[in-house]
Short mmCIF file of C-alpha atoms in Angstrom, two decimals:
data_model
loop_
_atom_site.label_atom_id
_atom_site.label_comp_id
_atom_site.label_asym_id
_atom_site.label_seq_id
_atom_site.Cartn_x
_atom_site.Cartn_y
_atom_site.Cartn_z
CA UNK S 219 0.00 0.00 0.00
CA UNK S 220 1.28 3.49 -0.78
CA UNK S 221 2.09 6.05 1.91
CA UNK S 222 -0.84 8.21 0.71
CA UNK S 223 -3.16 5.48 1.93
CA UNK S 224 -2.09 5.88 5.54
CA UNK S 225 -5.18 7.76 6.72
CA UNK S 226 -8.19 7.40 9.01
CA UNK S 227 -10.74 5.01 7.53
CA UNK S 228 -14.44 4.40 7.86
CA UNK S 229 -15.76 0.95 8.80
CA UNK S 230 -16.30 -0.09 5.19
CA UNK S 231 -12.89 1.29 4.21
CA UNK S 232 -11.22 -0.79 6.94
CA UNK S 233 -12.84 -3.94 5.55
CA UNK S 234 -11.97 -2.90 1.99
CA UNK S 235 -8.33 -2.37 2.98
CA UNK S 236 -8.28 -5.84 4.57
CA UNK S 237 -9.63 -7.37 1.36
CA UNK S 238 -7.08 -5.45 -0.71
CA UNK S 239 -4.22 -6.82 1.37
CA UNK S 240 -5.70 -10.31 1.29
CA UNK S 241 -6.03 -10.27 -2.49
CA UNK S 242 -2.46 -9.05 -2.93
CA UNK S 243 -1.07 -12.26 -1.48
CA UNK S 244 -3.97 -14.57 -0.63
CA UNK S 245 -1.91 -17.74 -0.95
CA UNK S 246 0.55 -16.56 1.69
CA UNK S 247 -2.21 -15.81 4.18
CA UNK S 248 -3.89 -19.12 3.46
CA UNK S 249 -0.60 -20.97 3.93
CA UNK S 250 0.23 -19.31 7.23
CA UNK S 251 -3.29 -20.07 8.50
CA UNK S 252 -2.99 -23.67 7.35
CA UNK S 253 0.38 -24.10 9.10
CA UNK S 254 -1.01 -22.70 12.35
CA UNK S 255 -4.23 -24.70 12.07
CA UNK S 256 -2.50 -28.00 11.26
CA UNK S 257 -1.91 -29.21 14.87
CA UNK S 258 -5.60 -29.09 15.74
CA UNK S 259 -6.64 -30.71 12.46
CA UNK S 260 -4.16 -33.56 12.90
CA UNK S 261 -5.31 -34.06 16.48
CA UNK S 262 -8.94 -34.25 15.36
CA UNK S 263 -8.31 -36.64 12.50
CA UNK S 264 -5.93 -38.96 14.34
CA UNK S 265 -7.25 -39.07 17.88
CA UNK S 266 -10.93 -38.17 17.84
CA UNK S 267 -13.56 -40.77 17.04
CA UNK S 268 -17.00 -39.09 16.88
CA UNK S 269 -18.73 -42.46 17.39
CA UNK S 270 -16.90 -43.17 20.64
CA UNK S 271 -18.16 -41.90 23.99
CA UNK S 272 -15.71 -42.63 26.81
CA UNK S 273 -13.37 -41.02 29.29
CA UNK S 274 -10.55 -41.41 26.77
CA UNK S 275 -12.51 -39.69 24.01
CA UNK S 276 -13.39 -36.91 26.46
CA UNK S 277 -9.69 -36.51 27.25
CA UNK S 278 -8.87 -36.35 23.55
CA UNK S 279 -11.66 -33.83 23.11
CA UNK S 280 -10.11 -31.64 25.78
CA UNK S 281 -6.76 -32.03 24.04
CA UNK S 282 -8.38 -30.88 20.81
CA UNK S 283 -9.60 -27.71 22.50
CA UNK S 284 -6.12 -27.04 23.91
CA UNK S 285 -4.54 -27.62 20.50
CA UNK S 286 -7.19 -25.38 18.95
CA UNK S 287 -6.52 -22.59 21.45
CA UNK S 288 -2.78 -22.75 20.73
CA UNK S 289 -3.43 -22.86 16.98
CA UNK S 290 -5.74 -19.84 17.19
CA UNK S 291 -3.12 -17.82 19.11
CA UNK S 292 -0.37 -18.70 16.64
CA UNK S 293 -2.64 -18.10 13.65
CA UNK S 294 -3.91 -14.72 14.88
CA UNK S 295 -0.45 -13.48 15.80
CA UNK S 296 1.12 -14.67 12.55
CA UNK S 297 -1.60 -13.08 10.43
CA UNK S 298 -1.19 -9.77 12.24
CA UNK S 299 2.59 -9.88 11.85
CA UNK S 300 2.60 -10.87 8.19
CA UNK S 301 -0.13 -8.45 7.12
CA UNK S 302 1.49 -5.63 9.09
CA UNK S 303 4.62 -5.92 6.97
CA UNK S 304 2.49 -5.84 3.81
CA UNK S 305 0.57 -2.80 5.09
CA UNK S 306 3.84 -0.99 5.76
CA UNK S 307 5.13 -1.80 2.29
CA UNK S 308 7.61 -4.43 3.36
CA UNK S 309 7.90 -8.16 2.76
CA UNK S 310 8.24 -11.04 5.20
CA UNK S 311 8.50 -14.77 4.69
CA UNK S 312 5.96 -17.04 6.32
CA UNK S 313 8.63 -18.90 8.29
CA UNK S 314 10.06 -15.64 9.64
CA UNK S 315 6.61 -14.49 10.77
CA UNK S 316 5.90 -17.75 12.59
CA UNK S 317 9.35 -17.82 14.22
CA UNK S 318 8.90 -14.26 15.44
CA UNK S 319 5.41 -14.88 16.81
CA UNK S 320 6.08 -18.23 18.52
CA UNK S 321 7.82 -16.70 21.59
CA UNK S 322 4.83 -14.36 21.94
CA UNK S 323 2.25 -17.16 21.93
CA UNK S 324 2.13 -17.51 25.77
CA UNK S 325 1.39 -13.79 26.04
CA UNK S 326 -1.21 -14.03 23.27
CA UNK S 327 -2.82 -16.96 25.09
CA UNK S 328 -2.82 -15.04 28.38
CA UNK S 329 -4.26 -11.93 26.75
CA UNK S 330 -6.90 -13.97 24.96
CA UNK S 331 -7.94 -15.73 28.18
CA UNK S 332 -8.27 -12.41 29.99
CA UNK S 333 -10.30 -11.02 27.08
CA UNK S 334 -12.64 -14.02 27.18
CA UNK S 335 -13.04 -13.70 30.95
CA UNK S 336 -13.75 -9.97 30.83
CA UNK S 337 -16.15 -10.24 27.89
CA UNK S 338 -17.88 -13.22 29.50
CA UNK S 339 -18.35 -11.39 32.80
CA UNK S 340 -19.63 -8.35 30.94
CA UNK S 341 -22.04 -10.45 28.92
CA UNK S 342 -23.35 -12.15 32.08
CA UNK S 343 -24.10 -8.75 33.57
CA UNK S 344 -25.64 -7.33 30.40
CA UNK S 345 -24.95 -7.64 26.66
CA UNK S 346 -23.83 -4.00 26.33
CA UNK S 347 -20.98 -4.27 28.91
CA UNK S 348 -19.80 -7.41 27.13
CA UNK S 349 -19.67 -5.60 23.79
CA UNK S 350 -17.96 -2.61 25.42
CA UNK S 351 -15.26 -4.89 26.86
CA UNK S 352 -14.88 -6.63 23.50
CA UNK S 353 -14.06 -3.28 21.90
CA UNK S 354 -11.99 -2.17 24.91
CA UNK S 355 -9.64 -5.15 24.50
CA UNK S 356 -9.59 -5.31 20.68
CA UNK S 357 -5.89 -4.40 20.31
CA UNK S 358 -4.45 -6.89 22.81
CA UNK S 359 -3.07 -9.36 20.25
CA UNK S 360 -1.77 -6.72 17.75
CA UNK S 361 -0.03 -4.87 20.58
CA UNK S 362 1.60 -8.03 21.93
CA UNK S 363 2.81 -8.99 18.45
CA UNK S 364 3.72 -5.62 16.93
CA UNK S 365 4.88 -3.73 20.02
CA UNK S 366 6.27 -6.76 21.88
CA UNK S 367 4.21 -5.76 24.89
CA UNK S 368 3.36 -7.93 27.86
CA UNK S 369 -0.27 -8.67 28.67
CA UNK S 370 -0.70 -5.83 31.16
CA UNK S 371 0.73 -3.23 28.79
CA UNK S 372 -1.28 -4.63 25.90
CA UNK S 373 -4.49 -4.19 27.90
CA UNK S 374 -3.54 -0.60 28.75
CA UNK S 375 -2.64 0.16 25.12
CA UNK S 376 -5.91 -1.31 23.91
CA UNK S 377 -7.79 0.88 26.36
CA UNK S 378 -6.06 3.96 24.96
CA UNK S 379 -6.53 2.99 21.32
CA UNK S 380 -10.20 2.14 21.80
CA UNK S 381 -11.06 5.46 23.45
CA UNK S 382 -13.98 7.09 21.63
CA UNK S 383 -13.75 4.29 19.03
CA UNK S 384 -15.91 1.56 20.55
CA UNK S 385 -18.76 1.78 18.02
CA UNK S 386 -16.39 1.88 15.04
CA UNK S 387 -14.48 -1.13 16.39
CA UNK S 388 -17.67 -3.11 16.95
CA UNK S 389 -18.96 -2.10 13.53
CA UNK S 390 -15.76 -3.28 11.84
CA UNK S 391 -15.90 -6.65 13.60
CA UNK S 392 -19.62 -7.01 12.91
CA UNK S 393 -19.14 -6.46 9.18
CA UNK S 394 -16.08 -8.76 9.05
CA UNK S 395 -17.88 -11.54 10.93
CA UNK S 396 -20.96 -11.13 8.75
CA UNK S 397 -18.82 -11.73 5.67
CA UNK S 398 -16.97 -14.60 7.36
CA UNK S 399 -20.07 -16.47 8.49
CA UNK S 400 -21.89 -15.89 5.20
CA UNK S 401 -19.03 -17.53 3.33
CA UNK S 402 -18.61 -20.22 6.00
CA UNK S 403 -22.34 -21.01 5.73
CA UNK S 404 -21.89 -21.62 2.01
CA UNK S 405 -19.06 -24.05 2.78
CA UNK S 406 -21.25 -25.71 5.45
CA UNK S 407 -23.98 -26.36 2.92
CA UNK S 408 -21.46 -28.15 0.73
CA UNK S 409 -20.10 -30.05 3.73
CA UNK S 410 -23.61 -31.06 4.76
CA UNK S 411 -24.09 -32.86 1.46
CA UNK S 412 -21.48 -35.38 2.57
CA UNK S 413 -22.39 -37.74 5.42
CA UNK S 414 -18.84 -38.69 6.35
CA UNK S 415 -17.41 -36.88 9.38
CA UNK S 416 -13.94 -36.88 7.81
CA UNK S 417 -15.10 -34.96 4.75
CA UNK S 418 -17.10 -32.59 6.93
CA UNK S 419 -14.02 -31.87 9.07
CA UNK S 420 -11.84 -31.34 6.02
CA UNK S 421 -14.31 -29.00 4.32
CA UNK S 422 -14.85 -27.03 7.53
CA UNK S 423 -11.09 -26.71 7.92
CA UNK S 424 -10.70 -25.50 4.34
CA UNK S 425 -13.38 -22.88 4.97
CA UNK S 426 -11.56 -21.60 8.05
CA UNK S 427 -8.16 -21.58 6.35
CA UNK S 428 -9.44 -19.70 3.30
CA UNK S 429 -11.79 -17.22 4.96
CA UNK S 430 -10.40 -16.50 8.45
CA UNK S 431 -7.32 -14.57 7.26
CA UNK S 432 -9.64 -11.70 6.31
CA UNK S 433 -10.52 -11.22 9.99
CA UNK S 434 -6.87 -11.40 11.05
CA UNK S 435 -5.88 -8.80 8.45
CA UNK S 436 -8.83 -6.61 9.45
CA UNK S 437 -7.65 -6.63 13.08
CA UNK S 438 -4.27 -5.35 11.94
CA UNK S 439 -5.80 -2.56 9.81
CA UNK S 440 -8.10 -1.59 12.69
CA UNK S 441 -5.11 -1.43 15.06
CA UNK S 442 -3.21 0.92 12.76
CA UNK S 443 -6.34 2.96 12.06
CA UNK S 444 -6.75 3.49 15.80
CA UNK S 445 -3.10 4.52 16.11
CA UNK S 446 -3.50 6.95 13.22
CA UNK S 447 -6.49 8.55 14.94
CA UNK S 448 -5.07 8.53 18.47
CA UNK S 449 -1.39 9.21 17.79
CA UNK S 450 -1.12 10.65 14.28
CA UNK S 451 0.76 7.53 13.28
CA UNK S 452 0.15 8.21 9.58
CA UNK S 453 2.28 11.35 9.84
CA UNK S 454 5.07 9.35 11.48
CA UNK S 455 4.93 6.69 8.75
CA UNK S 456 5.03 9.26 5.94
CA UNK S 457 7.86 11.14 7.65
CA UNK S 458 9.86 7.93 7.97
CA UNK S 459 9.21 7.07 4.31
CA UNK S 460 10.29 10.56 3.26
CA UNK S 461 13.45 10.32 5.35
CA UNK S 462 14.27 6.94 3.82
CA UNK S 463 13.76 8.18 0.26
CA UNK S 464 15.97 11.25 0.75
CA UNK S 465 18.79 9.52 2.60
#
C-alpha cells in the first residue's frame, strides 16, 4: 500500500483495505493459517472418534480444545505480523513471521484468556458491557505482536486505542464476521451434502483456512487505524518514508 493510503478510515474502508491486502497475497495468508491450524486438524483426524463416547474420548476432546486454542493464538499473531509488513510496504516470509510470533504465543494466550473472561463477565451482567469490553480489549493481540508488549501493557494500550472508538471497532468486527459467516455457511452447505465426518471436518477446515485470514488482516488494519487517529501515526509513517527516500 502506498504512503498516501495511511489515513483514518471508515468501517467499510477498513474492511476494503483488509480485502485489498488479502487479495495481494492470498496464498501466503492461506498458507500461514494452514500451518497454524495443522496441529488441531491432525489431532482431530488422528485421535478423535466421533462415534466413541468414553473417558478417553473426552480426554482427547479436551486435548483438541487445547490444540485449537494454541493454533488460534499462533494463527492470529502470525496473520497480524505478516499483514502488518504488507501494510507498511515491506515483505516477510511465512517462516520468519511464525518464528517471530512463537515466543509471543504464551502472552497471546494469556491476553486472549483475559479477554474471554472480561467479555464473559460483561455479557453475564448485560450484553452491552460485554460488547464494550470486547471493543476495549480489541488491540491486545496486535499490541503483543507488533509492540512486543506484555499482557498488562497490551491491555492498557488497547484501552487507549479504543477510546472514543468503541462503536467503530464493533462495527468493523460485525461487518467482518458477517462476511466470514456468510461464506462459512456456504461451505457448510457443501459439507452437509457429505455424510462422512472426515469430509465434513476437512471442508470445515478448508473454509476456516481460506476465509479466516480476512478477519486477522482486518484486526491489523483496525489497530493501525486506531493509532493513526489517536497518535497521528500516519504522519510518522510518511515522515519515515520521506526520510528513507531522501537519505
